[in-house]
Tab-separated table of C-alpha atoms in Angstrom:
chain	number	residue	atom	x	y	z
A	251	MET	CA	0.000	0.000	0.000
A	252	LYS	CA	2.930	2.370	0.653
A	253	LEU	CA	3.791	2.322	-3.047
A	254	PHE	CA	0.350	3.532	-4.071
A	255	VAL	CA	0.206	6.207	-1.372
A	256	ALA	CA	3.603	7.427	-2.559
A	257	LEU	CA	2.398	7.588	-6.149
A	258	LEU	CA	-0.638	9.555	-5.081
A	259	CYS	CA	1.520	11.968	-3.112
A	260	VAL	CA	3.689	12.580	-6.167
A	261	ALA	CA	0.571	13.297	-8.192
A	262	LEU	CA	-0.674	15.667	-5.486
A	263	ALA	CA	2.605	17.556	-5.536
A	264	THR	CA	2.160	18.355	-9.229
A	265	VAL	CA	-1.504	19.404	-9.137
A	266	THR	CA	-2.962	21.859	-6.622
A	267	GLY	CA	-6.229	23.599	-6.023
A	268	VAL	CA	-8.406	20.835	-7.468
A	269	SER	CA	-11.141	19.270	-5.414
A	270	ALA	CA	-12.416	15.732	-5.910
A	271	GLN	CA	-15.279	13.737	-4.583
A	272	LEU	CA	-12.927	10.965	-3.507
A	273	SER	CA	-10.147	11.834	-1.124
A	274	LEU	CA	-6.634	10.608	-1.755
A	275	ARG	CA	-6.908	8.319	1.237
A	276	GLU	CA	-10.124	6.796	-0.095
A	277	LEU	CA	-8.600	6.303	-3.520
A	278	ALA	CA	-5.498	4.756	-1.977
A	279	GLU	CA	-7.685	2.305	-0.067
A	280	ILE	CA	-9.580	1.414	-3.256
A	281	VAL	CA	-6.358	0.935	-5.196
A	282	GLU	CA	-4.933	-1.256	-2.441
A	283	GLU	CA	-8.122	-3.316	-2.370
A	284	TYR	CA	-7.890	-3.956	-6.090
A	285	ARG	CA	-4.156	-4.596	-5.872
A	286	VAL	CA	-4.897	-7.459	-3.487
A	287	GLN	CA	-7.673	-8.770	-5.727
A	288	PHE	CA	-5.502	-8.537	-8.844
A	289	ASP	CA	-2.697	-10.328	-6.988
A	290	ASP	CA	-5.095	-13.097	-5.974
A	291	LEU	CA	-6.250	-13.397	-9.577
A	292	HIS	CA	-2.626	-13.481	-10.690
A	293	GLU	CA	-1.876	-16.296	-8.232
A	294	ASP	CA	-4.904	-18.259	-9.427
A	295	LYS	CA	-3.815	-17.870	-13.048
A	296	ASP	CA	-0.214	-18.756	-12.255
A	297	GLY	CA	-1.337	-21.872	-10.411
A	298	PHE	CA	-3.368	-22.992	-13.404
A	299	VAL	CA	-0.475	-22.298	-15.785
A	300	ARG	CA	1.864	-24.410	-13.636
A	301	LEU	CA	-0.701	-27.209	-13.541
A	302	ALA	CA	-1.217	-26.975	-17.306
A	303	ARG	CA	2.515	-27.202	-17.983
A	304	ASN	CA	2.863	-30.240	-15.733
A	305	LEU	CA	-0.105	-31.957	-17.385
A	306	ILE	CA	1.203	-31.207	-20.872
A	307	ARG	CA	4.648	-32.579	-20.038
A	308	ALA	CA	3.087	-35.697	-18.529
A	309	GLU	CA	0.791	-36.299	-21.505
A	310	LEU	CA	3.532	-35.773	-24.097
A	311	LYS	CA	5.888	-37.966	-22.088
A	312	GLY	CA	3.186	-40.636	-21.916
A	313	LEU	CA	2.643	-40.404	-25.674
A	314	ASN	CA	6.370	-40.696	-26.295
A	315	GLU	CA	6.818	-43.658	-23.951
A	316	ALA	CA	3.812	-45.523	-25.363
A	317	THR	CA	5.026	-44.938	-28.925
A	318	LEU	CA	8.493	-46.219	-28.024
A	319	GLU	CA	6.935	-49.286	-26.423
A	320	ASN	CA	4.928	-49.942	-29.590
A	321	LEU	CA	8.088	-49.615	-31.673
A	322	ALA	CA	10.042	-51.942	-29.394
A	323	ASN	CA	7.317	-54.588	-29.522
A	324	ALA	CA	7.091	-54.306	-33.305
A	325	ARG	CA	10.878	-54.495	-33.648
A	326	ASN	CA	10.977	-57.671	-31.555
A	327	GLU	CA	8.202	-59.275	-33.585
A	328	ILE	CA	9.871	-58.336	-36.863
A	329	ASP	CA	13.183	-59.746	-35.645
A	330	ASP	CA	11.475	-63.002	-34.630
A	331	ILE	CA	9.783	-63.363	-38.020
A	332	MET	CA	12.992	-62.728	-39.934
A	333	THR	CA	15.093	-64.961	-37.665
A	334	GLU	CA	12.654	-67.832	-38.086
A	335	THR	CA	12.721	-67.452	-41.875
A	336	ARG	CA	16.525	-67.264	-42.024
A	337	GLU	CA	16.788	-70.389	-39.874
A	338	GLU	CA	14.469	-72.227	-42.259
A	339	ILE	CA	16.662	-71.165	-45.185
A	340	ALA	CA	19.824	-72.260	-43.337
A	341	ALA	CA	18.279	-75.651	-42.581
A	342	ALA	CA	17.222	-76.063	-46.218
A	343	ILE	CA	20.750	-75.351	-47.479
A	344	LEU	CA	22.004	-78.364	-45.504
A	345	LEU	CA	19.585	-80.723	-47.222
A	346	PRO	CA	20.826	-83.002	-50.013
A	347	ASN	CA	20.218	-81.691	-53.514
A	348	ALA	CA	19.421	-78.193	-52.175
A	349	ASN	CA	19.744	-75.390	-54.704
A	350	GLU	CA	22.134	-73.223	-52.724
A	351	GLN	CA	22.096	-70.356	-55.204
A	352	CYS	CA	18.314	-70.259	-55.085
A	353	LEU	CA	18.291	-70.284	-51.288
A	354	LEU	CA	20.954	-67.573	-51.032
A	355	GLY	CA	18.782	-65.461	-53.294
A	356	LEU	CA	15.988	-65.883	-50.764
A	357	VAL	CA	18.328	-64.601	-48.048
A	358	GLU	CA	18.691	-61.388	-50.056
A	359	THR	CA	14.911	-61.218	-50.322
A	360	VAL	CA	14.594	-61.570	-46.542
A	361	LEU	CA	17.125	-58.784	-45.996
A	362	ALA	CA	15.330	-56.516	-48.459
A	363	GLU	CA	11.986	-57.158	-46.758
A	364	GLY	CA	13.609	-56.425	-43.407
A	365	ARG	CA	14.825	-53.065	-44.683
A	366	GLN	CA	11.367	-52.288	-46.003
A	367	ALA	CA	9.853	-53.189	-42.631
A	368	GLY	CA	12.338	-50.859	-40.943
A	369	GLU	CA	11.304	-48.044	-43.259
A	370	GLY	CA	7.681	-48.795	-42.441
A	371	MET	CA	8.410	-48.551	-38.725
A	372	SER	CA	10.172	-45.230	-39.267
A	373	SER	CA	7.174	-43.927	-41.183
A	374	CYS	CA	4.814	-44.938	-38.361
A	375	ALA	CA	7.081	-43.264	-35.814
A	376	ALA	CA	7.605	-40.106	-37.886
A	377	ASP	CA	3.871	-39.500	-38.049
A	378	LYS	CA	3.551	-39.513	-34.263
A	379	ILE	CA	6.749	-37.511	-33.793
A	380	LEU	CA	5.293	-34.750	-35.966
A	381	ILE	CA	2.045	-34.858	-34.000
A	382	LYS	CA	3.905	-34.794	-30.669
A	383	GLU	CA	6.099	-31.883	-31.741
A	384	GLY	CA	3.068	-30.040	-33.097
A	385	LEU	CA	1.208	-30.553	-29.829
A	386	GLY	CA	4.259	-29.416	-27.894
A	387	ASP	CA	4.485	-26.188	-29.899
A	388	GLU	CA	0.744	-25.595	-29.662
A	389	PHE	CA	0.617	-26.036	-25.908
A	390	ARG	CA	3.763	-23.996	-25.338
A	391	GLN	CA	2.035	-21.130	-27.135
A	392	LEU	CA	-1.064	-21.707	-25.018
A	393	THR	CA	0.765	-21.656	-21.687
A	394	ASN	CA	2.887	-18.672	-22.740
A	395	THR	CA	-0.281	-16.761	-23.610
A	396	LEU	CA	-1.840	-17.704	-20.281
A	397	GLN	CA	1.346	-16.618	-18.532
A	398	ARG	CA	1.186	-13.196	-20.184
A	399	ILE	CA	-2.462	-12.854	-19.149
A	400	SER	CA	-1.499	-13.802	-15.612
A	401	GLN	CA	1.387	-11.339	-15.477
A	402	ALA	CA	-0.812	-8.533	-16.766
A	403	ALA	CA	-3.180	-9.040	-13.833
A	404	ALA	CA	-0.332	-8.435	-11.394
A	405	GLU	CA	0.555	-5.119	-13.058
A	406	TYR	CA	-2.866	-3.522	-13.535
A	407	SER	CA	-2.867	-1.554	-10.283
A	408	VAL	CA	0.474	0.150	-10.906
A	409	TYR	CA	-0.326	0.604	-14.600
A	410	SER	CA	-3.540	2.410	-13.668
A	411	PHE	CA	-1.495	5.358	-12.346
A	412	ALA	CA	0.173	5.788	-15.728
A	413	ILE	CA	-3.101	6.341	-17.573
A	414	HIS	CA	-5.136	8.296	-15.017
A	415	ASN	CA	-4.854	11.632	-13.283
A	416	SER	CA	-5.671	10.490	-9.797
A	417	ILE	CA	-6.026	14.061	-8.534
A	418	THR	CA	-8.390	15.565	-11.081
A	419	ASP	CA	-10.544	12.480	-11.599
A	420	PRO	CA	-10.095	9.857	-8.881
A	421	GLU	CA	-13.555	8.433	-9.585
A	422	ASP	CA	-12.505	7.547	-13.128
A	423	HIS	CA	-9.391	5.872	-11.748
A	424	ALA	CA	-11.443	3.805	-9.305
A	425	GLU	CA	-14.061	2.940	-11.929
A	426	TRP	CA	-11.340	1.846	-14.351
A	427	LEU	CA	-9.910	-0.526	-11.760
A	428	GLU	CA	-13.330	-1.980	-11.011
A	429	GLN	CA	-14.229	-2.406	-14.676
A	430	ASN	CA	-10.915	-3.955	-15.633
A	431	TYR	CA	-10.901	-6.288	-12.663
A	432	ASN	CA	-14.402	-7.499	-13.511
A	433	ASN	CA	-13.416	-7.889	-17.168
A	434	GLN	CA	-10.316	-9.852	-16.190
A	435	VAL	CA	-12.295	-12.167	-13.927
A	436	ALA	CA	-14.981	-12.718	-16.567
A	437	PHE	CA	-12.438	-13.349	-19.339
A	438	TRP	CA	-10.441	-15.748	-17.179
A	439	ASN	CA	-13.424	-17.671	-15.817
A	440	ASP	CA	-15.571	-17.684	-18.957
A	441	VAL	CA	-13.064	-17.783	-21.825
A	442	ALA	CA	-9.376	-18.377	-21.174
A	443	ARG	CA	-9.495	-21.029	-18.472
A	444	PRO	CA	-12.383	-23.110	-19.910
A	445	GLU	CA	-10.838	-23.133	-23.388
A	446	ALA	CA	-7.422	-24.065	-22.018
A	447	GLN	CA	-8.976	-26.783	-19.864
A	448	GLU	CA	-10.823	-28.142	-22.893
A	449	ASP	CA	-7.550	-28.335	-24.824
A	450	LEU	CA	-5.915	-30.174	-21.921
A	451	ASP	CA	-8.845	-32.575	-21.656
A	452	ASN	CA	-8.702	-33.253	-25.393
A	453	LEU	CA	-4.990	-33.997	-25.160
A	454	GLU	CA	-5.649	-36.523	-22.407
A	455	ILE	CA	-8.567	-38.063	-24.314
A	456	ASN	CA	-6.734	-38.228	-27.643
A	457	ARG	CA	-3.463	-39.694	-26.358
A	458	PRO	CA	-4.750	-43.315	-26.249
A	459	GLN	CA	-6.136	-42.864	-29.760
A	460	LEU	CA	-2.783	-41.602	-31.039
A	461	VAL	CA	-1.025	-44.540	-29.399
A	462	GLU	CA	-3.534	-46.958	-30.920
A	463	GLU	CA	-3.092	-45.415	-34.379
A	464	ASN	CA	0.640	-45.957	-34.041
A	465	ARG	CA	0.115	-49.577	-33.006
A	466	VAL	CA	-2.242	-50.203	-35.940
A	467	CYS	CA	0.299	-48.678	-38.321
A	468	LEU	CA	3.024	-50.968	-36.970
A	469	ASN	CA	0.719	-53.982	-37.139
A	470	GLY	CA	0.274	-53.218	-40.822
A	471	VAL	CA	4.051	-53.290	-41.277
A	472	ILE	CA	4.235	-56.639	-39.474
A	473	ALA	CA	1.363	-58.070	-41.521
A	474	ARG	CA	3.075	-57.116	-44.789
A	475	LEU	CA	6.314	-58.688	-43.591
A	476	ASN	CA	4.492	-61.865	-42.578
A	477	THR	CA	2.957	-62.122	-46.036
A	478	ALA	CA	6.359	-61.635	-47.654
A	479	MET	CA	7.951	-64.284	-45.420
A	480	GLN	CA	5.172	-66.743	-46.206
A	481	ASN	CA	6.023	-66.302	-49.874
A	482	VAL	CA	9.684	-66.913	-49.049
A	483	ARG	CA	8.786	-70.160	-47.261
A	484	VAL	CA	6.951	-71.305	-50.361
A	485	GLN	CA	10.077	-70.531	-52.388
A	486	ILE	CA	12.231	-72.496	-49.923
A	487	ASN	CA	10.339	-75.659	-50.780
A	488	LEU	CA	10.823	-74.959	-54.488
A	489	CYS	CA	14.574	-74.515	-54.036
């Protein structure tokens, strides 16, 4: 409160002989009252921003970990399929009258299909990486915007002295504080916070879907590899 009284005293020193309906003491009390309310609003906003950032980090981390788990499971399954096929080729080479050249050609086919499966896995991962990075950028912009809104609330009381002549029109100063505080509360409660909360809820809701899409994509890669290896097994018998 001392800061605002000091500001009012400076203003009084520069303007004399002007009467006002509100006394300087009354205006100082009003300004202090709104300073406290703006500070409380600032703390509420800051608390939500901190919560939002923690939730966003947790959701993006969860998406990343689930995607990596999908990739690891797919990689293991692909390795098992290819190992089994190579072992069948190796066993066939040891058989009497085996066409070694034919079977070695199948080894090259297996390697080529393995490379194609790896590219398929990379494509599945790249899609989710782009989504994750896009979400990260989007929510960083969201929280930064909320942070600026929060910081503005903490500065309104001091800023009000820069745009009002507290001596000649203290009522206008007080009315401006009341109007802007009410506008800030309404905007925060009715617009900014609900929309931000909706975005956070959607991120939480959509994460399992994104993980499932990644798993389905990888299953498609595995299915194509299985089909290719079945064709190789048919060729083994012909060799």
